[in-house]
Short mmCIF file of C-alpha atoms in Angstrom, two decimals:
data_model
loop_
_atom_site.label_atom_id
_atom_site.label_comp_id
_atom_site.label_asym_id
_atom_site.label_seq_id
_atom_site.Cartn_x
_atom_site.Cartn_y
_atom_site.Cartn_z
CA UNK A 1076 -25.78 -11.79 11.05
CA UNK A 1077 -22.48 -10.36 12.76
CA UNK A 1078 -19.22 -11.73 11.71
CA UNK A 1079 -16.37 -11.02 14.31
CA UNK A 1080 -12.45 -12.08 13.49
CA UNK A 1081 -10.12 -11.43 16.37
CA UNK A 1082 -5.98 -11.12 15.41
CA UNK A 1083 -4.54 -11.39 18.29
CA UNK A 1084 -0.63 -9.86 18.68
CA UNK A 1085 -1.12 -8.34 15.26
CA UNK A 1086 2.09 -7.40 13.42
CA UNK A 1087 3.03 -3.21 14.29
CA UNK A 1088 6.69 -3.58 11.96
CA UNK A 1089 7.94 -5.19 8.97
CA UNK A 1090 11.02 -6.04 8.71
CA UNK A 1091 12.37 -4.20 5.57
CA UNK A 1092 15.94 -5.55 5.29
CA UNK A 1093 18.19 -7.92 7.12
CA UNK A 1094 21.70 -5.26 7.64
CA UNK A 1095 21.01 -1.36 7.43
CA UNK A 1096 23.90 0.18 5.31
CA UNK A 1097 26.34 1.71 6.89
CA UNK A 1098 25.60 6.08 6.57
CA UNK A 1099 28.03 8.44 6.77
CA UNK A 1100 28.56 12.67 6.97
CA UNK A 1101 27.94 15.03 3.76
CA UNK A 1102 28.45 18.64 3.86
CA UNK A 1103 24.53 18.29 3.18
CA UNK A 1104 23.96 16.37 5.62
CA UNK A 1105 26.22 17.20 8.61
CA UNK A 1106 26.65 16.24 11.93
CA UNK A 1107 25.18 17.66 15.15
CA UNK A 1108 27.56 17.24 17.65
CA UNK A 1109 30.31 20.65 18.19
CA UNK A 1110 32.69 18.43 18.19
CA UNK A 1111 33.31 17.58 14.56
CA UNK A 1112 33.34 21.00 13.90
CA UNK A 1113 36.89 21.53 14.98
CA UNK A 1114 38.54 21.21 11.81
CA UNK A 1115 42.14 20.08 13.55
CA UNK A 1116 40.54 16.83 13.69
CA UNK A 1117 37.50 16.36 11.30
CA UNK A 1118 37.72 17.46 7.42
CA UNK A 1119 35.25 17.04 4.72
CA UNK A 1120 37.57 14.51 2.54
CA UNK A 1121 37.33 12.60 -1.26
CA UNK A 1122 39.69 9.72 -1.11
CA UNK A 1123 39.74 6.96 -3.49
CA UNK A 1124 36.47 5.02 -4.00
CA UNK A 1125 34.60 7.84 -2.46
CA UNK A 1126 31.60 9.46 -4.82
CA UNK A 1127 32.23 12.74 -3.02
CA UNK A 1128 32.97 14.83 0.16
CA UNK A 1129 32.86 12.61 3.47
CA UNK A 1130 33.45 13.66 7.18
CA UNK A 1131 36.87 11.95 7.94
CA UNK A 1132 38.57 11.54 11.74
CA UNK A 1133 42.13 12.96 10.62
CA UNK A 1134 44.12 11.05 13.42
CA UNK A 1135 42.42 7.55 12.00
CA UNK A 1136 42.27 8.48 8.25
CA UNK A 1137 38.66 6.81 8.62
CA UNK A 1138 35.22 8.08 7.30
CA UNK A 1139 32.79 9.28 10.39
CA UNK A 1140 30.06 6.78 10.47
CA UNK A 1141 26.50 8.82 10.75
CA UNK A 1142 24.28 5.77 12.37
CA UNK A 1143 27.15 3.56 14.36
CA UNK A 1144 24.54 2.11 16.13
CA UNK A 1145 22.10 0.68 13.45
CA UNK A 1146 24.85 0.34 11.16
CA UNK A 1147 24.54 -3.73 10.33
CA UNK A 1148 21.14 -4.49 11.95
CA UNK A 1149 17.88 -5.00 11.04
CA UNK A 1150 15.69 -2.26 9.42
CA UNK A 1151 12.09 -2.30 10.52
CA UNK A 1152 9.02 -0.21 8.93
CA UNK A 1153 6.41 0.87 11.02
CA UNK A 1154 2.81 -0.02 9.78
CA UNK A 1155 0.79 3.38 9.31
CA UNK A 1156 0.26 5.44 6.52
CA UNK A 1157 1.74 8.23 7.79
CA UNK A 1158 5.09 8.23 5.81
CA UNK A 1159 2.73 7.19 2.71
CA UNK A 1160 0.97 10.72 3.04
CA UNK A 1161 3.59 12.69 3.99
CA UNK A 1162 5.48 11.14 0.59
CA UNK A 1163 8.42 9.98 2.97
CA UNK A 1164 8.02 5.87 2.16
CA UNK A 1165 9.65 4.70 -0.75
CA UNK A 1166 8.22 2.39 -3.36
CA UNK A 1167 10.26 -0.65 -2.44
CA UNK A 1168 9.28 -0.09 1.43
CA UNK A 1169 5.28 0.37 0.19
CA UNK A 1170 5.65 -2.79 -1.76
CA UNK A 1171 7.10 -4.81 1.19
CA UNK A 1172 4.77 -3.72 3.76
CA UNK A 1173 1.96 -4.41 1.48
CA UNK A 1174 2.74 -7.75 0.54
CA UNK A 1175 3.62 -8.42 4.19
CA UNK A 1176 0.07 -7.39 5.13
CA UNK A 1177 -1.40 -9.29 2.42
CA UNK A 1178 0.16 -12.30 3.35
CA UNK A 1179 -0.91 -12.47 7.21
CA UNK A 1180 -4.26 -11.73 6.39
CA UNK A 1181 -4.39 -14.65 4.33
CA UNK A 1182 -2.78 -16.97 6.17
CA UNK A 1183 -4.67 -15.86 9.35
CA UNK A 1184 -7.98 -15.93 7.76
CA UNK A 1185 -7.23 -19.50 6.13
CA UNK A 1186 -6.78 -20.96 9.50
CA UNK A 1187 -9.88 -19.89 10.50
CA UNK A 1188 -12.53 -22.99 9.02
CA UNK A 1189 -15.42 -22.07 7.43
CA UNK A 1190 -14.78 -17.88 8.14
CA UNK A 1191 -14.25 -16.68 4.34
CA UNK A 1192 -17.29 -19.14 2.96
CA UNK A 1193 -19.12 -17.12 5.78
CA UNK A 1194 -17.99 -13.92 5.12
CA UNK A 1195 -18.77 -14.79 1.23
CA UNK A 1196 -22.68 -15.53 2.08
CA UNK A 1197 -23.14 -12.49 3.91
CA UNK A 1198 -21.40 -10.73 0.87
CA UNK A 1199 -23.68 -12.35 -2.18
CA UNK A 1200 -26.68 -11.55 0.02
CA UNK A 1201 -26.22 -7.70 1.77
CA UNK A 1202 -23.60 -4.52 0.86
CA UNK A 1203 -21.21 -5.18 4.22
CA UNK A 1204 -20.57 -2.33 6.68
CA UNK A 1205 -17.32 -3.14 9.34
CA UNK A 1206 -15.67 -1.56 12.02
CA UNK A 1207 -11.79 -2.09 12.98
CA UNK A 1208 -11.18 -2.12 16.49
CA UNK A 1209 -7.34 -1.41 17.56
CA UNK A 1210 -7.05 -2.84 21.09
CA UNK A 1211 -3.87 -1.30 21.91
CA UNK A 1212 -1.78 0.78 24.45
CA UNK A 1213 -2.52 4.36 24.55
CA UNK A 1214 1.20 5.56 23.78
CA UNK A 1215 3.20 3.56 21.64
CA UNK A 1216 7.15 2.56 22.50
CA UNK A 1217 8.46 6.29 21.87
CA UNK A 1218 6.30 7.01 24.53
CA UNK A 1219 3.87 9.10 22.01
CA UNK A 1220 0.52 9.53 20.95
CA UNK A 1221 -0.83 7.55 17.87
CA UNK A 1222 -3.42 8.85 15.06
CA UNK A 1223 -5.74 5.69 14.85
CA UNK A 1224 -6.61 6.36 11.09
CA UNK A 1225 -2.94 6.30 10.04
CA UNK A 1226 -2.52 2.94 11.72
CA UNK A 1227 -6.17 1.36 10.62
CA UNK A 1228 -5.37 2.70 6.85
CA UNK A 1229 -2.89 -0.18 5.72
CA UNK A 1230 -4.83 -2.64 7.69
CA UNK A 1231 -8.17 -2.32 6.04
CA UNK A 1232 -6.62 -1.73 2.51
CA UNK A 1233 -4.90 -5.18 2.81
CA UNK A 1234 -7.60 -6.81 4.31
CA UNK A 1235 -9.96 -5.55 1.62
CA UNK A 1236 -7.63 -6.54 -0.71
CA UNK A 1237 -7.40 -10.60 0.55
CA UNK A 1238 -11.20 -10.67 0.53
CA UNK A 1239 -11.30 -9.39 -2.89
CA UNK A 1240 -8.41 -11.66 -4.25
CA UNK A 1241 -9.61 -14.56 -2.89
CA UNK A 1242 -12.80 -14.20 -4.55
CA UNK A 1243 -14.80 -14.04 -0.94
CA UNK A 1244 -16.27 -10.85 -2.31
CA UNK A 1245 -17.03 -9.66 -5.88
CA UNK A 1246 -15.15 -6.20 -5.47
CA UNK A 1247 -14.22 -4.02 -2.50
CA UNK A 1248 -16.05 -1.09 -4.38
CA UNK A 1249 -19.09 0.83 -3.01
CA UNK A 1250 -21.99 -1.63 -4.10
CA UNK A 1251 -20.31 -4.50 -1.87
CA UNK A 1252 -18.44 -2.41 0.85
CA UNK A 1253 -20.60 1.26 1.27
CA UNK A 1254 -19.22 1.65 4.56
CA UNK A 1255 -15.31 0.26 4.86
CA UNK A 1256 -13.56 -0.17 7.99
CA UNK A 1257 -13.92 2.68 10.59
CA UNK A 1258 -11.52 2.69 13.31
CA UNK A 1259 -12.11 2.93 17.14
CA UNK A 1260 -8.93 2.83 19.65
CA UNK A 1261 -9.99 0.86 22.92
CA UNK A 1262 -7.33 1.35 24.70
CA UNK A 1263 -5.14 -1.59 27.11
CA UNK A 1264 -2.63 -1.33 29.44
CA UNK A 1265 -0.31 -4.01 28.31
CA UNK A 1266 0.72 -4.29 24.57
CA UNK A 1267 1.54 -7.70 24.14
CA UNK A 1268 -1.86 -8.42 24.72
CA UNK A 1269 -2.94 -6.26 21.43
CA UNK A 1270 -5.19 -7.02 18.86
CA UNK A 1271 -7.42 -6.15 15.86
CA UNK A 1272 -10.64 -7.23 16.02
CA UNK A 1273 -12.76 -6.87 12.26
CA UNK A 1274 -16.59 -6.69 12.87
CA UNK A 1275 -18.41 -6.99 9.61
CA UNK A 1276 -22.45 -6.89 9.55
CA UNK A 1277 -24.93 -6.26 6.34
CA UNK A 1278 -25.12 -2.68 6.00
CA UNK A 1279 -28.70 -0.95 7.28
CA UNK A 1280 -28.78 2.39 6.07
CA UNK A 1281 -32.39 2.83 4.15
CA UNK A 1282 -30.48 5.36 2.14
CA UNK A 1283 -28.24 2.74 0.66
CA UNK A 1284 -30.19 -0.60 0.83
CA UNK A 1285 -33.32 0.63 -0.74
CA UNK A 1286 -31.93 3.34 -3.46
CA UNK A 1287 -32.94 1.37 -6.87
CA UNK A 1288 -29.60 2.88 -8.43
CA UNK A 1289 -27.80 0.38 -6.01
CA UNK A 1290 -29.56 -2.16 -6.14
CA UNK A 1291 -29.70 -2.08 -10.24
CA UNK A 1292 -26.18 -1.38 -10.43
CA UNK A 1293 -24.77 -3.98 -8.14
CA UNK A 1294 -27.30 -7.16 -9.81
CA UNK A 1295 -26.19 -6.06 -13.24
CA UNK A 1296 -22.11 -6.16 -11.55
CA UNK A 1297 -22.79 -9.58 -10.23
CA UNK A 1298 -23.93 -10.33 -13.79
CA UNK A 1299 -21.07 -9.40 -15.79
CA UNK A 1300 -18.36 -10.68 -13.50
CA UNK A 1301 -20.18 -14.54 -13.48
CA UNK A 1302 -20.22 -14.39 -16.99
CA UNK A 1303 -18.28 -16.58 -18.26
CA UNK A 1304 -15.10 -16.15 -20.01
CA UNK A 1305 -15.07 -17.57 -23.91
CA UNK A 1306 -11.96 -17.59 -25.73
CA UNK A 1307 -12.00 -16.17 -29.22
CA UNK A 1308 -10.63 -18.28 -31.70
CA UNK A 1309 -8.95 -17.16 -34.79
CA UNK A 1310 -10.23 -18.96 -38.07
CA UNK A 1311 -8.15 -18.53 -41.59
CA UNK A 1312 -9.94 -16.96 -44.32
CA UNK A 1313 -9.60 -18.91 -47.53
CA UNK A 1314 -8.28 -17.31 -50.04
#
C-alpha cells in the first residue's frame, strides 16, 4: 500500500512580524557607502534617549537610518534550516516557523477525509519508509541555487511531528519511521505551480523488517504506550 499527499503552493516564508524596527549606524556596525565617511557631514553622535554612539546627518540633526527601505514592513523568514545550523536563527524566529509549519500540516492533512485513519493503518501494521518530493524551480527568487536538504529539514520535522501529535502514529522514532523523509528536487519551470508531494509506503528492507530486536522492541512499545493510565490515589493512614 502507497500513500501519496500532494501540497500544492506550499508555504516557502513565514511571516515573522508585522513592522521591521527601524536600524540604524554603530561604530560596530558602520556603513558602506564613502559618503558617510566625510566627517563635515556625518558624526558618530549620543544625544538624549540614545543608548550609545549613532551615525547622525549634521545638516538635519537626524540619526542615519541603516535599512530605510524595510524600515516599517513586514519581516519574512525563509523556511530551511540553514540559519538553524549555521546558529544564525533566533529562538523566537525557530518557535514561529515551527508552529507555523505545524499548523498547515494539520490543517492541510484534516481536510483531506479519511488520509490520517489511512496513514494510521499502515502505521499499526508496517515500520513506514517516505520520500519528500520538492517540485520546485531550479533557482529560487535571488536567482541562486538551493541545498534540497536544508529546505526538506523543517518540512519533515513538522510533518513528523503532526503525525505523532495527533496520535496517527505511536512515535516518529526508529521502530515506526526507520527510513524518514528523503528529499529529491524535480525541478519546474514556473514556481507558483510548486509543491510537496509526501510518499509514504511500509518499509521493505529484510534487514529491518525481519531483525527480531525490532520486531520485539517495537510490540513491547506498542504495549506500554496502550496501557492504560491509572491514577494513584492517596489514602490517610490512621493514626
Amino acid at each position: 500500500m502507497k500513500i501519496t499527499i500532494e501540497f500544492p503552493n506550499y508555504p516557502r516564508k513565514v511571516q515573522i512580524s508585522a513592522e521591521r524596527r527601524v536600524k540604524y549606524y554603530t561604530p560596530t556596525k558602520p556603513p558602506k557607502a564613502i559618503k558617510y565617511s566625510d566627517r563635515s557631514k556625518y558624526q558618530y553622535l549620543t544625544k538624549v534617549g540614545d543608548k550609545g554612539l549613532f551615525l547622525y546627518e549634521l545638516a538635519t540633526d537626524t540619526k542615519v537610518i541603516a535599512n530605510p527601505k524595510a524600515a516599517g514592513t513586514p519581516s519574512f523568514e525563509i523556511i530551511s534550516a540553514q540559519k538553524l545550523y549555521n546558529q544564525h536563527m533566533t529562538s523566537f524566529t525557530r518557535a514561529k516557523v515551527v508552529n507555523f509549519l505545524h499548523s498547515y500540516f494539520k490543517k492541510e492533512l484534516l481536510s483531506k477525509p479519511g488520509l490520517l485513519n489511512s496513514i494510521k493503518l499502515l502505521s499499526d501494521k508496517h515500520p513506514l519508509k517516505m520520500i519528500l518530493e520538492i517540485h520546485d524551480t531550479i533557482k529560487v527568487d535571488n536567482n541562486s541555487f538551493w541545498d534540497a536538504g536544508n529546505r526538506a529539514w523543517l518540512y519533515v520535522k513538522a510533518f513528523e511531528d503532526v503525525l505523532t501529535n495527533s496520535d496517527t502514529i505511536k512515535d516518529d522514532n526508529t521502530l515506526f519511521i526507520p527510513r524518514p523523509c528523503a528529499a529529491v528536487h524535480i525541478p519546474i519551470a514556473d514556481t507558483d505551480k510548486r509543491k510537496l508531494v509526501i510518499i509514504i509506503e511500509p518499509e521493505t528492507d529484510v534487514r529491518i523488517i525481519n531483525n527480531p530486536e525490532h520486531i520485539e522492541l517495537r510490540k513491547n512499545f506498542v504495549k506500554i504506550i496502550s496501557k492504560p493510565r491509572v491514577k494513584k490515589v492517596k489514602t490517610k493512614k490512621n493514626k
